[in-house]
PDB file of N, CA and C in Angstrom:
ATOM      1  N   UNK V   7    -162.831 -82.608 100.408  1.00 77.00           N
ATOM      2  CA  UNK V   7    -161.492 -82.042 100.380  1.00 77.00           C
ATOM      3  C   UNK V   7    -161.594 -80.603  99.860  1.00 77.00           C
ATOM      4  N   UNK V   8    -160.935 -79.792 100.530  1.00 83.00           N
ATOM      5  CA  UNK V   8    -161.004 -78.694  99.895  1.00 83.00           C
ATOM      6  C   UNK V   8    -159.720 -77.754  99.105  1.00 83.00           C
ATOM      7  N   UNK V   9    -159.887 -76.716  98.508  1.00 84.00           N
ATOM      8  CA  UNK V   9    -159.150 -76.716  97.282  1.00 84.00           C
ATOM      9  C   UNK V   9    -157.530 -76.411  97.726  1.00 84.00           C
ATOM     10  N   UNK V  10    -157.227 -76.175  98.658  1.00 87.00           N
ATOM     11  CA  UNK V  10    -156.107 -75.969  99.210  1.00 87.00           C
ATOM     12  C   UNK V  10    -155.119 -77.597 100.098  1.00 87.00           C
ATOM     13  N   UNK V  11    -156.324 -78.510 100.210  1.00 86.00           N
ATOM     14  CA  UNK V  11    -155.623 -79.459 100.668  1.00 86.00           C
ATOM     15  C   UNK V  11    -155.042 -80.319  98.938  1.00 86.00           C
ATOM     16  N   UNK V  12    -155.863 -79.880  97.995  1.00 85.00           N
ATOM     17  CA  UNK V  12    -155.758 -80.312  96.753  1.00 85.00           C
ATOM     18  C   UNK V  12    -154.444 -80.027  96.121  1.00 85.00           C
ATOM     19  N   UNK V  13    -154.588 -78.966  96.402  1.00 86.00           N
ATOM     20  CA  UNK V  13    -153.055 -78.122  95.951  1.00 86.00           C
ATOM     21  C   UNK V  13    -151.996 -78.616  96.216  1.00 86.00           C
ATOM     22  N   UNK V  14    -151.649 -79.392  97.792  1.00 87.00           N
ATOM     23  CA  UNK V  14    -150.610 -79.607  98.376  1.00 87.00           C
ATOM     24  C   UNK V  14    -149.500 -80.078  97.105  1.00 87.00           C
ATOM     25  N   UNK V  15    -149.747 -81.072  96.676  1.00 84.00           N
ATOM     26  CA  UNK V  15    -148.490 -82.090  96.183  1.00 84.00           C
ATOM     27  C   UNK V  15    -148.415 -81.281  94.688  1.00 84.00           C
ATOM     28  N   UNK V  16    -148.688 -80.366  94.399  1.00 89.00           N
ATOM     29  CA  UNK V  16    -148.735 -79.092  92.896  1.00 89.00           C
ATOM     30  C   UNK V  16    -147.514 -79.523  92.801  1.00 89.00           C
ATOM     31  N   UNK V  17    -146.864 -79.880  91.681  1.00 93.00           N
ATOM     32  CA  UNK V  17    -145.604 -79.236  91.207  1.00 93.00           C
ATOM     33  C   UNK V  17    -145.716 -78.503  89.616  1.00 93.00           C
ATOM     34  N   UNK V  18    -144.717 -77.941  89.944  1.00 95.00           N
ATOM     35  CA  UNK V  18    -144.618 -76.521  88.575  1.00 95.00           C
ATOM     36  C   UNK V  18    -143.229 -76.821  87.760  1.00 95.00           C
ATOM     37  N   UNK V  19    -143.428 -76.683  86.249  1.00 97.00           N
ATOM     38  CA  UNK V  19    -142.199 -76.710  85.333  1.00 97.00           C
ATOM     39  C   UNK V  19    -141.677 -75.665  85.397  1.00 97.00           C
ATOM     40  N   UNK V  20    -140.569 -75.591  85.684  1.00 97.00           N
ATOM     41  CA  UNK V  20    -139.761 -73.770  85.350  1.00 97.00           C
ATOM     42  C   UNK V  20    -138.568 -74.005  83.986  1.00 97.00           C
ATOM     43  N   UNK V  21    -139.019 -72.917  83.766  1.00 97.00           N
ATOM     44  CA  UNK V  21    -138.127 -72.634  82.002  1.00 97.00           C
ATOM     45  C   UNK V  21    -136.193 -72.584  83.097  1.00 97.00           C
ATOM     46  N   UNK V  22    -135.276 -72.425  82.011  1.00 98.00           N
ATOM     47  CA  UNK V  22    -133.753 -72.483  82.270  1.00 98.00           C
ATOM     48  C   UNK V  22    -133.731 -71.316  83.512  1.00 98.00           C
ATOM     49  N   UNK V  23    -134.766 -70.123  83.749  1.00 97.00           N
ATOM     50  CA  UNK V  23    -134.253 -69.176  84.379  1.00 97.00           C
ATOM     51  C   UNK V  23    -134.693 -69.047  85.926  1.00 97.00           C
ATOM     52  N   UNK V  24    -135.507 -70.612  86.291  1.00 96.00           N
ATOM     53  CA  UNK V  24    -136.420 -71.097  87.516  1.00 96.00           C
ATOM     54  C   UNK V  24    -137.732 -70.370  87.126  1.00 96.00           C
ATOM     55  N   UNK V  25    -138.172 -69.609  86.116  1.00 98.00           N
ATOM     56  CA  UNK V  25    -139.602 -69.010  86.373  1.00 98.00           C
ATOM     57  C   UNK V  25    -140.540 -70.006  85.501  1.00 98.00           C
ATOM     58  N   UNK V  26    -141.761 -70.233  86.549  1.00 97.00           N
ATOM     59  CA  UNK V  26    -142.717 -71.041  86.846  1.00 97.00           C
ATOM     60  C   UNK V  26    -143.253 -71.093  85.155  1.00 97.00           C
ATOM     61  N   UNK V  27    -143.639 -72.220  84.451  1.00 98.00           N
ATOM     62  CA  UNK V  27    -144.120 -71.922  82.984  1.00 98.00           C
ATOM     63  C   UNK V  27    -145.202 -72.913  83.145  1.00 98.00           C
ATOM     64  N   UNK V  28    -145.579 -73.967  83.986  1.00 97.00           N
ATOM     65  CA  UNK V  28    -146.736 -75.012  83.446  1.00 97.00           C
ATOM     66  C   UNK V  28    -146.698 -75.653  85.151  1.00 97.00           C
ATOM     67  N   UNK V  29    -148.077 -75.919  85.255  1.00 95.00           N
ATOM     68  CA  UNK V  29    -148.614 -76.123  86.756  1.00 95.00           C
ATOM     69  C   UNK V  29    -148.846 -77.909  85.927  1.00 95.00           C
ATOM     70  N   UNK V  30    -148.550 -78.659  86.876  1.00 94.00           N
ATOM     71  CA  UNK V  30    -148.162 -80.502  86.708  1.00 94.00           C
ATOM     72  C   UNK V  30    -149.476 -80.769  88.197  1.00 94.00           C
ATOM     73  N   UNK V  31    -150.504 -81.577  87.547  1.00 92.00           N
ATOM     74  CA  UNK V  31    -151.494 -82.007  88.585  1.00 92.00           C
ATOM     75  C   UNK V  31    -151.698 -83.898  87.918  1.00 92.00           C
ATOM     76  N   UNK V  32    -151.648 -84.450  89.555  1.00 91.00           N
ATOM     77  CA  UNK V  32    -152.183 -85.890  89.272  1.00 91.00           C
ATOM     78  C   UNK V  32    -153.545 -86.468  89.063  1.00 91.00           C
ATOM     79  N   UNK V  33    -153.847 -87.063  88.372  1.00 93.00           N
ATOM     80  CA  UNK V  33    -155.621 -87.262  88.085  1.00 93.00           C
ATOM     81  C   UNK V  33    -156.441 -87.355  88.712  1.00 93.00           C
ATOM     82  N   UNK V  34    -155.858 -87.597  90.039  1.00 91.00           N
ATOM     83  CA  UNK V  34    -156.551 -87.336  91.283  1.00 91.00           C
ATOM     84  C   UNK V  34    -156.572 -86.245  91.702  1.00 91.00           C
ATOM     85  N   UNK V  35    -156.031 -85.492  91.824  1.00 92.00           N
ATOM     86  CA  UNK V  35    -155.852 -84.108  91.780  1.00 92.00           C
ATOM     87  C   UNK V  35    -156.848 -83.044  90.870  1.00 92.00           C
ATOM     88  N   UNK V  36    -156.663 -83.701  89.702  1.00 93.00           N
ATOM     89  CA  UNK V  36    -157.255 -82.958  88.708  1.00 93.00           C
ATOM     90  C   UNK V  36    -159.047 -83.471  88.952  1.00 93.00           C
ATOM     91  N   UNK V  37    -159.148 -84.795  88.956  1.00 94.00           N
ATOM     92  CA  UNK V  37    -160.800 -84.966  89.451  1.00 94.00           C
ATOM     93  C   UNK V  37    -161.151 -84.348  90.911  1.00 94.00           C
ATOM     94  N   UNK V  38    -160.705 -84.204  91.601  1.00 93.00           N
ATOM     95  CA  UNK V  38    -161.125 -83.530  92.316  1.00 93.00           C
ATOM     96  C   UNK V  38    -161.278 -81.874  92.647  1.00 93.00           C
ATOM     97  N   UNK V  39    -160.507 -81.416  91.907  1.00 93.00           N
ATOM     98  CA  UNK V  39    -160.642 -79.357  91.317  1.00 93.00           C
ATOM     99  C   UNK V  39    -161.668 -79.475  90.255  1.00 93.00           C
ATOM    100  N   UNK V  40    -162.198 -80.787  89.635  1.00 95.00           N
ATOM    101  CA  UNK V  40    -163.019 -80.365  88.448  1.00 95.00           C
ATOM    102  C   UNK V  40    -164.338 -80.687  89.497  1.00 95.00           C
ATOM    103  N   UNK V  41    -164.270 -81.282  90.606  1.00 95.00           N
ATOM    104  CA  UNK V  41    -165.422 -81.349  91.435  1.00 95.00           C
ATOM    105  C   UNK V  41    -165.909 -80.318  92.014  1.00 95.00           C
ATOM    106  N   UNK V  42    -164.475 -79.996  92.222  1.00 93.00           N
ATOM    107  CA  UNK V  42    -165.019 -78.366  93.500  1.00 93.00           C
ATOM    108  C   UNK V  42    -165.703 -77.638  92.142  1.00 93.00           C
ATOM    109  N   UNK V  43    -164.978 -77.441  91.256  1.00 94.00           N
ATOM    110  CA  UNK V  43    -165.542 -76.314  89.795  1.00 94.00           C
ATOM    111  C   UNK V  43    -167.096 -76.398  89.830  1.00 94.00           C
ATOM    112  N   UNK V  44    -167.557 -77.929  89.709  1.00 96.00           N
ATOM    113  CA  UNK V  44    -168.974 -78.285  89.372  1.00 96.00           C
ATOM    114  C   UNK V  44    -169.866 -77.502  90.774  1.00 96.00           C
ATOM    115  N   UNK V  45    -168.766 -77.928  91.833  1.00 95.00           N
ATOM    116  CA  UNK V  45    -170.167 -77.330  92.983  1.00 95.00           C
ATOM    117  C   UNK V  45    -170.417 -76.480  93.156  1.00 95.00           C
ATOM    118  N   UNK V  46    -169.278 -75.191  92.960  1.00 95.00           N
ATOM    119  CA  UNK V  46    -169.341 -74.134  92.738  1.00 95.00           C
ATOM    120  C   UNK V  46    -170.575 -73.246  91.579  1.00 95.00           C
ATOM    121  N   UNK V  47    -170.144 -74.018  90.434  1.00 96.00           N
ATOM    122  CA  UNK V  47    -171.199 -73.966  89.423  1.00 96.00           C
ATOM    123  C   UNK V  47    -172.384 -74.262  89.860  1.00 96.00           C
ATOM    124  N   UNK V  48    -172.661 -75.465  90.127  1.00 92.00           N
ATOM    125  CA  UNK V  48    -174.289 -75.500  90.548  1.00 92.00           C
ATOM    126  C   UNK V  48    -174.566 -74.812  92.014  1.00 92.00           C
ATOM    127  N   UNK V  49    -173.801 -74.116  92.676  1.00 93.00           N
ATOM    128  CA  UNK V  49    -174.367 -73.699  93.877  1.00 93.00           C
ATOM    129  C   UNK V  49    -174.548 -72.277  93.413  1.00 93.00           C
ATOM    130  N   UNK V  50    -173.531 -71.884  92.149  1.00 95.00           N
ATOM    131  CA  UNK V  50    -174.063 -70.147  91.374  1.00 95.00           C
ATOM    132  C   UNK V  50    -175.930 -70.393  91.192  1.00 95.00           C
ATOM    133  N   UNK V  51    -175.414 -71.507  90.530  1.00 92.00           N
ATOM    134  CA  UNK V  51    -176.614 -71.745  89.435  1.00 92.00           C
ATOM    135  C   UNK V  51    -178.343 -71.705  90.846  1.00 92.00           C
ATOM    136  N   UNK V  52    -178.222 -72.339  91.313  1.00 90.00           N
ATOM    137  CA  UNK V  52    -179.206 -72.755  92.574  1.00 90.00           C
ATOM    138  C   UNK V  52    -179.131 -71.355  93.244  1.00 90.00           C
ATOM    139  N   UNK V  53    -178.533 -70.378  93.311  1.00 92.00           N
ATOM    140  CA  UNK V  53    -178.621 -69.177  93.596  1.00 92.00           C
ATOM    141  C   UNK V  53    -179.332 -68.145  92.936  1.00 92.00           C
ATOM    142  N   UNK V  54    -178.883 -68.233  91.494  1.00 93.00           N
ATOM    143  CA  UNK V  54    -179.403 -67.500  90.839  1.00 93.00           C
ATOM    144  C   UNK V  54    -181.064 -68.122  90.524  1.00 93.00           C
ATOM    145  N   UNK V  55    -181.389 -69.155  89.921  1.00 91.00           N
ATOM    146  CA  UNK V  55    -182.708 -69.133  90.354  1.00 91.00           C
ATOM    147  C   UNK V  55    -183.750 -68.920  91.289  1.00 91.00           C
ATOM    148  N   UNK V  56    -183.134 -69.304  92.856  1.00 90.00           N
ATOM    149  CA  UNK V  56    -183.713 -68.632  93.502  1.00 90.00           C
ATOM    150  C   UNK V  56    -184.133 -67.409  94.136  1.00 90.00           C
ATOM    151  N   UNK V  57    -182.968 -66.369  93.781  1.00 93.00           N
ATOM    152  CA  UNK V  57    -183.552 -65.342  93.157  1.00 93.00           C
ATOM    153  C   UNK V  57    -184.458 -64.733  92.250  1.00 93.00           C
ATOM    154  N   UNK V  58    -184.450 -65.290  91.393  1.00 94.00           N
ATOM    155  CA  UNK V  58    -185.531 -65.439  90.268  1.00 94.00           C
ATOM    156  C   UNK V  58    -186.631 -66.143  90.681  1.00 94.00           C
ATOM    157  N   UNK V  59    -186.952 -66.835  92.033  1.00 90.00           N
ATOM    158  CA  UNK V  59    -188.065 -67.462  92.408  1.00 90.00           C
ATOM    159  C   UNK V  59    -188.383 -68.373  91.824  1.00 90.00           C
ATOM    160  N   UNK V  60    -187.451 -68.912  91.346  1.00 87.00           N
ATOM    161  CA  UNK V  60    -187.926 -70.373  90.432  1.00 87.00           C
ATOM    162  C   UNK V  60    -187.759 -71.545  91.607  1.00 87.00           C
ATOM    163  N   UNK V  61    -188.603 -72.544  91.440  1.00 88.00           N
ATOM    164  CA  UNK V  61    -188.815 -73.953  92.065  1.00 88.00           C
ATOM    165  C   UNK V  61    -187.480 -74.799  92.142  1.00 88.00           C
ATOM    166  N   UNK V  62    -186.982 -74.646  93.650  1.00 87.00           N
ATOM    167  CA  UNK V  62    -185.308 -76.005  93.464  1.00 87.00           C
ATOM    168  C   UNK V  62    -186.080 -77.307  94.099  1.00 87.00           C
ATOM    169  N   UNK V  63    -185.746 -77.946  93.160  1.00 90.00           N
ATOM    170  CA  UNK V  63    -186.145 -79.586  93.868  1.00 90.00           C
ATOM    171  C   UNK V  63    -185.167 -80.606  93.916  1.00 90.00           C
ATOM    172  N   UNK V  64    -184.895 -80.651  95.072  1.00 90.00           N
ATOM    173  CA  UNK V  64    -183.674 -81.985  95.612  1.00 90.00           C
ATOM    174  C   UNK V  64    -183.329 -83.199  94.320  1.00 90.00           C
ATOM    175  N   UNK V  65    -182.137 -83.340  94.134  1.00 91.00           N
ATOM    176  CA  UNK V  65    -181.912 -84.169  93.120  1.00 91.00           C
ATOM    177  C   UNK V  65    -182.608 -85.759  93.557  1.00 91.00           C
ATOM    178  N   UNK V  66    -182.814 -85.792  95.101  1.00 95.00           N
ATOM    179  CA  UNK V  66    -183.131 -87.197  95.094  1.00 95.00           C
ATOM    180  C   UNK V  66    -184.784 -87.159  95.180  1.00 95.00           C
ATOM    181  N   UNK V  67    -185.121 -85.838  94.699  1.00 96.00           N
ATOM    182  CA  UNK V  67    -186.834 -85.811  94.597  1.00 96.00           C
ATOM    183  C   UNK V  67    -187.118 -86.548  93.043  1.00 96.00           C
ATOM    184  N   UNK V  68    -185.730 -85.552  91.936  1.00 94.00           N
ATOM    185  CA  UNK V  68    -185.971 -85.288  91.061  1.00 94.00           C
ATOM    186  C   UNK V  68    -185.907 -86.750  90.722  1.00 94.00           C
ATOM    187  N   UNK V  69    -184.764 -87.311  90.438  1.00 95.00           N
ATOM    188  CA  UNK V  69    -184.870 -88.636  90.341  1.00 95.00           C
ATOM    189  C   UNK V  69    -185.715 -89.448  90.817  1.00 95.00           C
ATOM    190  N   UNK V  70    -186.767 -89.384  92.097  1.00 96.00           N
ATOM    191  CA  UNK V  70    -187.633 -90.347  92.447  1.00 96.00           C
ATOM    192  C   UNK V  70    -188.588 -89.875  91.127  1.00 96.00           C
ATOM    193  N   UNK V  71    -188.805 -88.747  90.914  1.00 95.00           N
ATOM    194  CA  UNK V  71    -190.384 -88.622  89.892  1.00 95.00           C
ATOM    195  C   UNK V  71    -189.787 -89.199  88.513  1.00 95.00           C
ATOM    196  N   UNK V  72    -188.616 -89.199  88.087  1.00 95.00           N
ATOM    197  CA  UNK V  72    -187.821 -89.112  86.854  1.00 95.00           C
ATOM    198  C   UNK V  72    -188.470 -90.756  86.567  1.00 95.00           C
ATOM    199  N   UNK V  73    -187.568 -91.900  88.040  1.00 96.00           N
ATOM    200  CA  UNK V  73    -187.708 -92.858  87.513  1.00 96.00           C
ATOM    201  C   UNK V  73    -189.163 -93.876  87.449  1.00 96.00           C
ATOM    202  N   UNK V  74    -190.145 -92.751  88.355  1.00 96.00           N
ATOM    203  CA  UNK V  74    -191.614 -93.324  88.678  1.00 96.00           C
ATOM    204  C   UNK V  74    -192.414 -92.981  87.120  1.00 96.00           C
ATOM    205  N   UNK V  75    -191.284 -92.170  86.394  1.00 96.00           N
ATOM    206  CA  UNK V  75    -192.324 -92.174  84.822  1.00 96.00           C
ATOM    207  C   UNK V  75    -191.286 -92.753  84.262  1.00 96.00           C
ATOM    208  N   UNK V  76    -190.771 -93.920  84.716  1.00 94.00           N
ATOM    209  CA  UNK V  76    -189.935 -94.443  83.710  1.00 94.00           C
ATOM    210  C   UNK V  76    -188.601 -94.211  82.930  1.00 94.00           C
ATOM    211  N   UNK V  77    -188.164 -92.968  83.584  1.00 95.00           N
ATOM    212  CA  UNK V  77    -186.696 -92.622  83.153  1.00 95.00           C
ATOM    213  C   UNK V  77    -185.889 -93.483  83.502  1.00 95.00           C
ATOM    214  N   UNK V  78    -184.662 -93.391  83.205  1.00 91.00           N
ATOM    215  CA  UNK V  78    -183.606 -94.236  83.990  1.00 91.00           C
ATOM    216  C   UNK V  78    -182.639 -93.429  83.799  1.00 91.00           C
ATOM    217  N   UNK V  79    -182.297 -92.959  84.727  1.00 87.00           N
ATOM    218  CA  UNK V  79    -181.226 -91.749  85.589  1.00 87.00           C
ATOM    219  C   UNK V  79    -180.014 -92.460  86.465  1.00 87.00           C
TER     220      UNK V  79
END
């Protein structure tokens, strides 16, 4: 979903004079803008290292080596 289909059902509190004072989101709503936030974040993040030439390894790599030494992820 993307952040504009998220938006749709927004409603806003307005003070006595109609101007907008507090944005009202449903928890569904709200878990899903804190999703887009994260991908955003890790797709900065996965950018900027690879610039820096550092090593990206697929989360489902990372987790195969994680749990072959015994992690539990």
């Amino acid at each position: 979903m993307n952040i504009t289909e998220l938006l749709q059902p927004t409603q806003f509190l307005v003070d006595a004079d109609g101007s907008k004072k507090s944005v009202v989101f449903d928890y569904v709503q709200w878990e899903g803008i804190l999703t887009l936030l994260e991908d955003i974040e890790d797709s900065n993040e996965i950018h900027h290292l690879r610039n820096a030439g550092e090593e990206i390894v697929p989360w489902r790599q990372a987790k195969a080596e994680l749990c072959s030494e015994g992690i539990n992820v």
